[in-house]
mmCIF file of C-alpha atoms in Angstrom:
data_model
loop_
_atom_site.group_PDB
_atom_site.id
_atom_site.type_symbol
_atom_site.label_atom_id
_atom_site.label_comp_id
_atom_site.label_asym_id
_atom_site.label_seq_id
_atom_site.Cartn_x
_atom_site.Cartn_y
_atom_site.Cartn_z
ATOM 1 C CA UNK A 1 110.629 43.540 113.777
ATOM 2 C CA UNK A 2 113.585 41.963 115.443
ATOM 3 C CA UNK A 3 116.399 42.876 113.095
ATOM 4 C CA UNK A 4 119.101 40.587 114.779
ATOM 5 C CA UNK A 5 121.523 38.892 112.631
ATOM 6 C CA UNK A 6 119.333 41.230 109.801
ATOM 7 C CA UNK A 7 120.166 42.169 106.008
ATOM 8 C CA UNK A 8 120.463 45.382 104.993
ATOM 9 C CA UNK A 9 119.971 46.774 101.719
ATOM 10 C CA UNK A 10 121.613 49.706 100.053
ATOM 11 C CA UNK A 11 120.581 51.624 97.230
ATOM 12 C CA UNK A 12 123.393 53.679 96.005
ATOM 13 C CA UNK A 13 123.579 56.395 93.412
ATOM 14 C CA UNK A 14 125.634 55.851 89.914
ATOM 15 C CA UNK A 15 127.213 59.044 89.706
ATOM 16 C CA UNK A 16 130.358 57.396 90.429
ATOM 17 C CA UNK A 17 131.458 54.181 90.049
ATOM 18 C CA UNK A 18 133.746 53.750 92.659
ATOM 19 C CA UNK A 19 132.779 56.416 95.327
ATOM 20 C CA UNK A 20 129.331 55.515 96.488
ATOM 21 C CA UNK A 21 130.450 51.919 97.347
ATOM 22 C CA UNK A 22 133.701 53.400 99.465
ATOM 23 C CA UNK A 23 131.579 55.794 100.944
ATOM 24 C CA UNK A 24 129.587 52.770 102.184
ATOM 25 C CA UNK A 25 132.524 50.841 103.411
ATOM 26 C CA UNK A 26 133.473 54.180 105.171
ATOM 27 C CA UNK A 27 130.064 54.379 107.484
ATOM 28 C CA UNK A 28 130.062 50.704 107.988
ATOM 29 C CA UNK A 29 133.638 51.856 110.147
ATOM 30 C CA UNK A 30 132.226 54.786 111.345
ATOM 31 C CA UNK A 31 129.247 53.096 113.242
ATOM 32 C CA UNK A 32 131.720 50.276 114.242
ATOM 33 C CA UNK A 33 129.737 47.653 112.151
ATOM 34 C CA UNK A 34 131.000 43.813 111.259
ATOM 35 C CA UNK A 35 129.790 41.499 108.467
ATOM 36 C CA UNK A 36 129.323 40.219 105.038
ATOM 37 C CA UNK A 37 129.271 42.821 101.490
ATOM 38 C CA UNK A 38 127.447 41.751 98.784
ATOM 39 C CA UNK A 39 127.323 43.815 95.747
ATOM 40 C CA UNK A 40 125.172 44.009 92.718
ATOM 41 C CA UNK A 41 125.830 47.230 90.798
ATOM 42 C CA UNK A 42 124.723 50.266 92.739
ATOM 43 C CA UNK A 43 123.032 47.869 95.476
ATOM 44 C CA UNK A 44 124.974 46.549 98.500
ATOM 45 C CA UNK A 45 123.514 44.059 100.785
ATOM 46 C CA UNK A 46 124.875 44.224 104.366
ATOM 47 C CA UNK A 47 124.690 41.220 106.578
ATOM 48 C CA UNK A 48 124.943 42.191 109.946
ATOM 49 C CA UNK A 49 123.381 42.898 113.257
ATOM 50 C CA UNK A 50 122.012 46.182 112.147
ATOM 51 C CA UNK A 51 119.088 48.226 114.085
ATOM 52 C CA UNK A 52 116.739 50.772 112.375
ATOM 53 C CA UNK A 53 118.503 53.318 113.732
ATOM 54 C CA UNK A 54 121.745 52.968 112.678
ATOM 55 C CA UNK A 55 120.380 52.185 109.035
ATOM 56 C CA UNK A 56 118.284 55.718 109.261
ATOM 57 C CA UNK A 57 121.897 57.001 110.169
ATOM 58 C CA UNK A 58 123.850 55.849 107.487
ATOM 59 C CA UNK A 59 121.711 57.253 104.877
ATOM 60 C CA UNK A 60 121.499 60.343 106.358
ATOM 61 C CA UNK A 61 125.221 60.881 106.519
ATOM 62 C CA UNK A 62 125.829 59.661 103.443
ATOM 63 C CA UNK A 63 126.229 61.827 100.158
ATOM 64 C CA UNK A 64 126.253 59.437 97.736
ATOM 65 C CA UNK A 65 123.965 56.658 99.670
ATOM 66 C CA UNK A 66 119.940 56.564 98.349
ATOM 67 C CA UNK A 67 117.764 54.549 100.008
ATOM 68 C CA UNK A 68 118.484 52.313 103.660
ATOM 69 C CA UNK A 69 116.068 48.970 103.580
ATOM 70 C CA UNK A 70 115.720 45.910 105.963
ATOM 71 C CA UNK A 71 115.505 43.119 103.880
ATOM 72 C CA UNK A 72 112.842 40.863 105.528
ATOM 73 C CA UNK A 73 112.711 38.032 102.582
ATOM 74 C CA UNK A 74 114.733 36.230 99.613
ATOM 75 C CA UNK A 75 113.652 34.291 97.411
ATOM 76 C CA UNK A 76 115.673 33.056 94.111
ATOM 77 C CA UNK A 77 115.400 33.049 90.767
ATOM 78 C CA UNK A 78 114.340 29.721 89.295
ATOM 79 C CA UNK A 79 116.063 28.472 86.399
ATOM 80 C CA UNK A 80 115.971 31.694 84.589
ATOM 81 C CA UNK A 81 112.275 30.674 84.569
ATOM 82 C CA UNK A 82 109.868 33.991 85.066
ATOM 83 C CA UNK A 83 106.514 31.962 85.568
ATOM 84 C CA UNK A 84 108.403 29.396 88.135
ATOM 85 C CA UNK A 85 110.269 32.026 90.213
ATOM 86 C CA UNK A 86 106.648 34.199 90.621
ATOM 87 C CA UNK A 87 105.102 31.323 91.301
ATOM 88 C CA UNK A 88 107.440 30.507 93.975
ATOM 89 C CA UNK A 89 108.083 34.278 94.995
ATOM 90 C CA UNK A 90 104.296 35.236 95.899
ATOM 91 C CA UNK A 91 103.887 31.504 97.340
ATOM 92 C CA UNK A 92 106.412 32.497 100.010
ATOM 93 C CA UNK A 93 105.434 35.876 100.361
ATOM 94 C CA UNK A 94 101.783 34.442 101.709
ATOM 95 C CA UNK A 95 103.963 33.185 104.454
ATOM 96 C CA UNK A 96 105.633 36.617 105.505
ATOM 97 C CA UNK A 97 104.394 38.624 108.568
ATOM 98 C CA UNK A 98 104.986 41.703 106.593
ATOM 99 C CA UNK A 99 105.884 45.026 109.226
ATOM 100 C CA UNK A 100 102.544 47.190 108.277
ATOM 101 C CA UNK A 101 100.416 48.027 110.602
ATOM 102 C CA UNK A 102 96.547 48.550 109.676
ATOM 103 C CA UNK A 103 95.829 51.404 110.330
ATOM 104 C CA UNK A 104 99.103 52.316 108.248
ATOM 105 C CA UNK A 105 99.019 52.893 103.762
ATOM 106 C CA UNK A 106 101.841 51.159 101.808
ATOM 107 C CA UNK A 107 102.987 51.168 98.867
ATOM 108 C CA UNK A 108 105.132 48.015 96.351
ATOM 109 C CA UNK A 109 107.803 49.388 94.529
ATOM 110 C CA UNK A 110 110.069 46.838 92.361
ATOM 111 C CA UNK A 111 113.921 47.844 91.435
ATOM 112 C CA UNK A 112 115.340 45.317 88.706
ATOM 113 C CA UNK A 113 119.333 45.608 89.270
ATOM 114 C CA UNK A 114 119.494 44.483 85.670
ATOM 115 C CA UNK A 115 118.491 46.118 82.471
ATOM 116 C CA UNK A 116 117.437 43.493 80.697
ATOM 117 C CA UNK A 117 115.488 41.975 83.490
ATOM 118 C CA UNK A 118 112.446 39.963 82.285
ATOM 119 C CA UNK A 119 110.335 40.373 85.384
ATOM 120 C CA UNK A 120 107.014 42.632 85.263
ATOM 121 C CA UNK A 121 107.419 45.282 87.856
ATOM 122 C CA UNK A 122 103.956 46.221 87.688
ATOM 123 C CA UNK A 123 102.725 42.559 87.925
ATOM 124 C CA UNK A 124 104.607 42.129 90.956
ATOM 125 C CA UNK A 125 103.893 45.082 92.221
ATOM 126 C CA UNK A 126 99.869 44.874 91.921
ATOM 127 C CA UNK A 127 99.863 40.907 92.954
ATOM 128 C CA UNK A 128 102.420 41.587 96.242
ATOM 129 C CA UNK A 129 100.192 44.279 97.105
ATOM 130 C CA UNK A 130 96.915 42.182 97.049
ATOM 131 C CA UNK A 131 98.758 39.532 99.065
ATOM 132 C CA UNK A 132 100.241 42.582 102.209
ATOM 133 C CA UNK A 133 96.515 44.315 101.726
ATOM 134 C CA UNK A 134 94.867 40.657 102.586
ATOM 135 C CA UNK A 135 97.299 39.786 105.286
ATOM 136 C CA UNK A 136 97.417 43.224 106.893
ATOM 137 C CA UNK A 137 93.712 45.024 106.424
ATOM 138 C CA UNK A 138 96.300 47.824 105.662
ATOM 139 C CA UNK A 139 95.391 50.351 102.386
ATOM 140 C CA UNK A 140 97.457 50.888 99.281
ATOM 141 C CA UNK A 141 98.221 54.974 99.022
ATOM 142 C CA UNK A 142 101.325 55.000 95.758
ATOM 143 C CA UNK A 143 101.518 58.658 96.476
ATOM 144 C CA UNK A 144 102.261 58.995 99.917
ATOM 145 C CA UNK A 145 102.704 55.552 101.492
ATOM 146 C CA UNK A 146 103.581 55.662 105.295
ATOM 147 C CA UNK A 147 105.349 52.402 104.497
ATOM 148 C CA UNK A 148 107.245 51.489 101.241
ATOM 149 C CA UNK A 149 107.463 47.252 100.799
ATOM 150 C CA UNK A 150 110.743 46.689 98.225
ATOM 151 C CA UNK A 151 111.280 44.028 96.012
ATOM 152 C CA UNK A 152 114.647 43.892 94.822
ATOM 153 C CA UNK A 153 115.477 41.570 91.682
ATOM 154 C CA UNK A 154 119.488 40.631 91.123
ATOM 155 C CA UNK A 155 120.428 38.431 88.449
ATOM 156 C CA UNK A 156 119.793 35.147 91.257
ATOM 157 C CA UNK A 157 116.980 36.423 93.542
ATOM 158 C CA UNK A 158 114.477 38.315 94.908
ATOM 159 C CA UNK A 159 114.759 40.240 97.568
ATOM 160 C CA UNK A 160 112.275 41.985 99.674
ATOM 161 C CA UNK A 161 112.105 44.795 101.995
ATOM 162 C CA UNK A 162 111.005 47.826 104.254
ATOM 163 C CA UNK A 163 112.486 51.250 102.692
ATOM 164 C CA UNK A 164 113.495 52.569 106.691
ATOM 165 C CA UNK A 165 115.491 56.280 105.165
ATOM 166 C CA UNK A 166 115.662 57.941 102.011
ATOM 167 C CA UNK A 167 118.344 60.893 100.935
ATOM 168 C CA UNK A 168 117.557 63.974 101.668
ATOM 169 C CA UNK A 169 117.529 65.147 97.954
ATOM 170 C CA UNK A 170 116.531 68.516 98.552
ATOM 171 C CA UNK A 171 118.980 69.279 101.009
ATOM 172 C CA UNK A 172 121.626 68.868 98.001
ATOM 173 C CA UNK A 173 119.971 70.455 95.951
ATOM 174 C CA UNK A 174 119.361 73.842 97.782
ATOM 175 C CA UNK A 175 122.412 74.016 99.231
ATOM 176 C CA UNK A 176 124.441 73.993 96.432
ATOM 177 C CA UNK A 177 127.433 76.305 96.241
ATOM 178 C CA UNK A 178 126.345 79.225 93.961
ATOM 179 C CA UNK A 179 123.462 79.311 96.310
ATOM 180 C CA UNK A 180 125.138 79.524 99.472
ATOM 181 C CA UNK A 181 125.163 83.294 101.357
ATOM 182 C CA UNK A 182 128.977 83.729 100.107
ATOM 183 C CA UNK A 183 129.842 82.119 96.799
ATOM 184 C CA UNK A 184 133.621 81.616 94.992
ATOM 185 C CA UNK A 185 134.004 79.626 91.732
ATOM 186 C CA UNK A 186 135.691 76.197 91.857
ATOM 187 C CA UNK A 187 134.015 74.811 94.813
ATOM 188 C CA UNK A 188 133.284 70.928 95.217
ATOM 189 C CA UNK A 189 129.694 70.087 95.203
ATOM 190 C CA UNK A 190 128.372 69.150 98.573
ATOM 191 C CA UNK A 191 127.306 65.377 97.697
ATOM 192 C CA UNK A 192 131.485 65.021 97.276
ATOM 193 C CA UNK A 193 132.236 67.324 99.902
ATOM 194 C CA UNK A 194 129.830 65.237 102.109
ATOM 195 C CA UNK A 195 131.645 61.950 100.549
ATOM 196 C CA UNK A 196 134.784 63.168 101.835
ATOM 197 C CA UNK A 197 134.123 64.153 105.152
ATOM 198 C CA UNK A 198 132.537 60.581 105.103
ATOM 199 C CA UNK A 199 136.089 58.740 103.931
ATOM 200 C CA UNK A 200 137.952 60.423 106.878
ATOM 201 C CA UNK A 201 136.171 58.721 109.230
ATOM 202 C CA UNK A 202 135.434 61.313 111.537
ATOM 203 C CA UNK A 203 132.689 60.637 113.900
ATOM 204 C CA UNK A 204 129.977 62.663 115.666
ATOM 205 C CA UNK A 205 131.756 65.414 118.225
ATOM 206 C CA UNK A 206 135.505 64.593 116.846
ATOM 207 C CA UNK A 207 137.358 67.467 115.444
ATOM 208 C CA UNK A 208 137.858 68.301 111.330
ATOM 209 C CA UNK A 209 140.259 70.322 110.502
ATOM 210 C CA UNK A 210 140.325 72.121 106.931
ATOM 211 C CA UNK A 211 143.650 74.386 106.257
ATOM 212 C CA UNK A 212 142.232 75.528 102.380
ATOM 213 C CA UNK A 213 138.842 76.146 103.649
ATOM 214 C CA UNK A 214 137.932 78.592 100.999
ATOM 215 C CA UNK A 215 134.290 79.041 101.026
ATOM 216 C CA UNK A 216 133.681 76.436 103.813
ATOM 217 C CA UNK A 217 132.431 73.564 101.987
ATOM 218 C CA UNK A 218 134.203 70.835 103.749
ATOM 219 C CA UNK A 219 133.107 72.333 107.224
ATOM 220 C CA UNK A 220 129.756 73.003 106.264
ATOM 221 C CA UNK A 221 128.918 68.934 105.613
ATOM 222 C CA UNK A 222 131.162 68.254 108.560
ATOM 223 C CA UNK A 223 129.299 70.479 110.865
ATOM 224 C CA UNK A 224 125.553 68.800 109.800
ATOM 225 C CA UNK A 225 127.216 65.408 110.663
ATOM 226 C CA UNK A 226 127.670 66.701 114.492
ATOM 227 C CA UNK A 227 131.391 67.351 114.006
ATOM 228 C CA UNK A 228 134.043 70.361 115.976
ATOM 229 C CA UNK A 229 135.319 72.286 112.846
ATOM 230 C CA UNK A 230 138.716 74.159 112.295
ATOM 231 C CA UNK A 231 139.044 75.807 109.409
ATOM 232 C CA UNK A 232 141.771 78.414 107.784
ATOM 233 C CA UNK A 233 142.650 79.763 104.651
ATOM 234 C CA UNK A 234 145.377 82.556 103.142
ATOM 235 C CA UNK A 235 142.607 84.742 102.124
ATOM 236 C CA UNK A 236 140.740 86.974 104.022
ATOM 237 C CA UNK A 237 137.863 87.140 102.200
ATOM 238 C CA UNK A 238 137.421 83.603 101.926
ATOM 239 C CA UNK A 239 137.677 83.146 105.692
ATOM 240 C CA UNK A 240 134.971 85.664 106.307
ATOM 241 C CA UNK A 241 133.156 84.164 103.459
ATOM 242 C CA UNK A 242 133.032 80.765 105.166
ATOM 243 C CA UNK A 243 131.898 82.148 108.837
ATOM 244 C CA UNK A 244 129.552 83.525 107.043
ATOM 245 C CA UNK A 245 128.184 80.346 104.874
ATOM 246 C CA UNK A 246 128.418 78.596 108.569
ATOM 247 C CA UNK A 247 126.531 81.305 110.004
ATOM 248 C CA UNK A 248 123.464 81.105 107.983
ATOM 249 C CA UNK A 249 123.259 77.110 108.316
ATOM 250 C CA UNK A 250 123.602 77.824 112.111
ATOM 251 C CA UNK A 251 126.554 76.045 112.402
ATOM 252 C CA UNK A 252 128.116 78.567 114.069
ATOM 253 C CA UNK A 253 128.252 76.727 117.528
ATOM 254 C CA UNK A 254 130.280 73.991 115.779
ATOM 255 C CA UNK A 255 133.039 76.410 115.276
ATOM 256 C CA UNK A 256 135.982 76.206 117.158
ATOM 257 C CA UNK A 257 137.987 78.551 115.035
ATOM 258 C CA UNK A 258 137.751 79.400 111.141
ATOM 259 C CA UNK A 259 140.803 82.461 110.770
ATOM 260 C CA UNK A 260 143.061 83.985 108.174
ATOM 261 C CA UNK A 261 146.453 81.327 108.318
ATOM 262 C CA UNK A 262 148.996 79.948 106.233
ATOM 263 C CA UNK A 263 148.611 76.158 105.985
ATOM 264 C CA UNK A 264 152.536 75.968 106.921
ATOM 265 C CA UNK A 265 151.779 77.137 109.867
ATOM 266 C CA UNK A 266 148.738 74.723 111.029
ATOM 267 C CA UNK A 267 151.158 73.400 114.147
ATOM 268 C CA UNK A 268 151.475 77.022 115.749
ATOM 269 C CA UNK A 269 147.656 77.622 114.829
ATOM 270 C CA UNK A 270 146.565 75.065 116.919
ATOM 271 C CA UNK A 271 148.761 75.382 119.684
ATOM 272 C CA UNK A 272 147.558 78.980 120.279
ATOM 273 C CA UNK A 273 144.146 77.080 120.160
ATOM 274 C CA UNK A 274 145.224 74.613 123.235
ATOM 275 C CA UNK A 275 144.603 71.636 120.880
ATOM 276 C CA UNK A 276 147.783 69.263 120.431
ATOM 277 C CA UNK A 277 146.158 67.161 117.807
ATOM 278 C CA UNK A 278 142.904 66.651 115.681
ATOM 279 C CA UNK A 279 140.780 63.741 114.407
ATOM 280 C CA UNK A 280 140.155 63.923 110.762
ATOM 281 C CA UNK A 281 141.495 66.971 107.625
ATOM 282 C CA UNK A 282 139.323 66.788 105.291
ATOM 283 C CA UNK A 283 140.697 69.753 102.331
ATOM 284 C CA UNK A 284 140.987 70.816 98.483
ATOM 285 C CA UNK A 285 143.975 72.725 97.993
ATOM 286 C CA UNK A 286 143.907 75.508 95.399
ATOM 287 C CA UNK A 287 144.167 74.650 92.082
ATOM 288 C CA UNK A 288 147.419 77.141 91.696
ATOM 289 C CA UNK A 289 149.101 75.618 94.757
ATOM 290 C CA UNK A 290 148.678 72.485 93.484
ATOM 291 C CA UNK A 291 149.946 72.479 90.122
ATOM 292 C CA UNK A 292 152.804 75.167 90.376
ATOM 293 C CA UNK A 293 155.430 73.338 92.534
ATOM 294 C CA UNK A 294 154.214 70.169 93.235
ATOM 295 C CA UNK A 295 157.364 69.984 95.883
ATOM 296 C CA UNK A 296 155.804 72.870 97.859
ATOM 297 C CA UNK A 297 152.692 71.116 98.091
ATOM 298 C CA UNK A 298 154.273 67.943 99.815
ATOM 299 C CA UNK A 299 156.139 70.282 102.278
ATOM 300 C CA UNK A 300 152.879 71.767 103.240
ATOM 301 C CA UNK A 301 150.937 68.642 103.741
ATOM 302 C CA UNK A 302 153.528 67.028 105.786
ATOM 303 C CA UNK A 303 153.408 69.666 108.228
ATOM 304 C CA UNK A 304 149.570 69.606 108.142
ATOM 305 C CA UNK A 305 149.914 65.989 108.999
ATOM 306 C CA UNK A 306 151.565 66.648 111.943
ATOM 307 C CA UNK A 307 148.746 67.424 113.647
ATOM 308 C CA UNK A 308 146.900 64.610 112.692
ATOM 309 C CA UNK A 309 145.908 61.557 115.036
ATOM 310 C CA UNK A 310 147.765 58.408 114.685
ATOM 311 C CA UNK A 311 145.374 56.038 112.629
ATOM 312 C CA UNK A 312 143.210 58.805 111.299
ATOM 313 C CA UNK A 313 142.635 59.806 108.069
ATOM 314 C CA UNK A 314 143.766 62.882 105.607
ATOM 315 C CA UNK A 315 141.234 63.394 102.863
ATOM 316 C CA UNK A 316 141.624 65.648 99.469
ATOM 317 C CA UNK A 317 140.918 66.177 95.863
ATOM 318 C CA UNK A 318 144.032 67.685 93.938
ATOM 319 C CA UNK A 319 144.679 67.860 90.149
ATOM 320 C CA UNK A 320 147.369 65.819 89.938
ATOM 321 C CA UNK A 321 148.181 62.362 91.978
ATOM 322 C CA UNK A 322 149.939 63.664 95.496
ATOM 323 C CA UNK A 323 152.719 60.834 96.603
ATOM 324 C CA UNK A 324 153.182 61.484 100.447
ATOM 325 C CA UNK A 325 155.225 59.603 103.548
ATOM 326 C CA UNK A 326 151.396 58.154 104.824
ATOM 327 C CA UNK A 327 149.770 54.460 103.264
ATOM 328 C CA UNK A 328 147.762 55.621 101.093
ATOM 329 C CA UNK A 329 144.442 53.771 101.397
ATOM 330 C CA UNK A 330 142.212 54.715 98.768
ATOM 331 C CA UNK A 331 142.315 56.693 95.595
ATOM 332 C CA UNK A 332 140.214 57.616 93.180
ATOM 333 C CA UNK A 333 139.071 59.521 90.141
ATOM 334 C CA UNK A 334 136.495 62.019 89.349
ATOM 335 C CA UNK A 335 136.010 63.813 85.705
ATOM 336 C CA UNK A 336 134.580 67.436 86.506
ATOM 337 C CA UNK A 337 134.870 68.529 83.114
ATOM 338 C CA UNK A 338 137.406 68.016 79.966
ATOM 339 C CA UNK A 339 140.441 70.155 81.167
ATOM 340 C CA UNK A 340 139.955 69.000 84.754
ATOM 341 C CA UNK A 341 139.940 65.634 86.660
ATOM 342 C CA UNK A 342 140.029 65.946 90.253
ATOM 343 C CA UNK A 343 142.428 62.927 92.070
ATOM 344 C CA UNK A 344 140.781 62.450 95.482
ATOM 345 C CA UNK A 345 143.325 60.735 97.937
ATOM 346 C CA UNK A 346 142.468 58.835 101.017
ATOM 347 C CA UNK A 347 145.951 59.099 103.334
ATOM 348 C CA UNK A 348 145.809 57.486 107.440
ATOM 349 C CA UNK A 349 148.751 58.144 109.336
ATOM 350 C CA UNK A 350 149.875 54.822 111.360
#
């Protein structure tokens, strides 16, 4: 397929409605792209000059991002008219050179964007399937397709496309915190810790630096995305709690140095490490620092900021909104439960 000047779809999750969508915006900088949003709920269309790769990338960083597509086809909806647009939409779709080989099983899967959608995803899917399996000699397989064609229905058109990545949703799942080697209550779930890491920006072989580390959370999704990790906490046992953790995902080698410090002391930390500054912090204060003396707090992160690159970014979730000397960028919202709401802030220093 030549994918110049391509679309590319996004299927994010809901969990959040503001998250998975700045997450997105935040690997579109990452990999340096350019181009055109468009949004329809949880599904973001990307027009750019995009290759497989990078696509296959982006999901796999991502926390909160589901499913990567190339959208080979559009096709709109006709007057609100179901028998017109069908009509229209398989009438084209004889005219696609659709990217299965024959020797290669597919599968049609339809996603209507809208509850309330009229279309007959099992109509489409059975009739677009005839129409590949004609054009390609190529067999349907719905349980294990090598390649998965998807038709994507907003409220104005049809879209189709290739699914190129999907989320690893095991990896989430069985790496939870409570399953981890060492295991502390009150630790962020890695699809947000990986959504943070994400919002700082940091890219492949750049340094994070985490001064609560606690169990290692942050540096554990930092280290899977290929990035140097410095990490520190006031407690002991927490420290050797996260060398551990970053042991048993063999992350180890990522490590530049994890040790028992006082965040107010970050600058003289990594000075004795020979490092002047760093590229991304990426943290979660504890909850008692946080909400005891607020003013503390502010003295602490300025001299964590210190260390930080001009133009990069300071990431954390606190319980309370945190108003520091940096632009802050982004800010939302998340609800953990009914006596706590976690404020995530994104700072960059100019």
């Amino acid at each position: 397929m030549n994918l110049k000047n391509t679309k590319a779809g996004f299927l994010l999750s809901a969990e959040h409605e503001k998250l998975p969508i700045a997450e997105l915006n935040a690997l579109i900088d990452i990999f340096s792209l350019e181009g055109n949003l468009n949004c329809f709920k949880n599904y973001v269309i990307l027009e750019s000059s995009i290759s497989e790769e990078i696509i296959k990338k982006m999901v796999k960083r991502g926390g909160y991002t589901n499913e990567g597509h190339v959208i080979f086809s559009e096709s709109p909806i006709i007057n609100q008219n179901v028998d017109e647009t069908l009509e229209n939409f398989f009438k084209s779709s004889e005219t696609l050179d659709f990217p299965v080989e024959r020797d290669e099983t597919f599968a049609v899967r339809v996603l209507k964007l809208e509850k309330e959608s009229p279309f007959n995803s099992m109509e489409i899917e059975r009739k677009l399937g005839g129409i590949i399996k004609k054009k390609t000699s190529a067999q349907v397989s719905l349980k294990n397709p090598s390649k998965t064609v998807k038709v994507v229905i907003s409220n104005d058109k049809m879209y189709t496309g290739i699914v190129i990545e999907k989320r690893d949703v095991e990896y989430f799942q069985n790496n939870r915190p409570h399953l981890r080697a060492y295991f502390h209550p009150g630790c962020i779930m890695p699809k947000l810790a990986r959504c943070l890491v994400n919002l700082s920006r940091v890219k492949e072989g750049e340094i994070v630096l985490d001064p609560f580390c606690g169990t290692g959370g942050f540096l554990i999704e930092a280290g899977f995305l290929g990035c140097k990790l410095i990490g520190s906490d006031i407690d002991e046992q927490m420290v050797n709690g996260a060398l551990l953790n970053l042991n048993t995902y063999d992350l180890s080698k990522q490590v530049i140095s994890i040790k028992q410090n006082d965040a107010k002391n970050v600058s003289k930390y990594l000075e004795d490490l020979k490092i002047e500054k760093i590229d991304g912090i990426v943290t979660d204060p504890p909850y008692g620092i946080s909400t005891s003396k607020k003013g503390d707090m502010l003295e602490i992160f300025e001299k964590i900021v210190d260390v930080l690159k001009d133009n990069d970014y300071l990431v954390f979730a606190a319980p309370n909104k945190m108003e520091l000397d940096l632009n802050l960028v982004e800010f939302y919202e998340m609800r953990v439960h009914k006596s706590l709401t976690r404020y995530i802030h994104v700072y960059r220093k100019n």
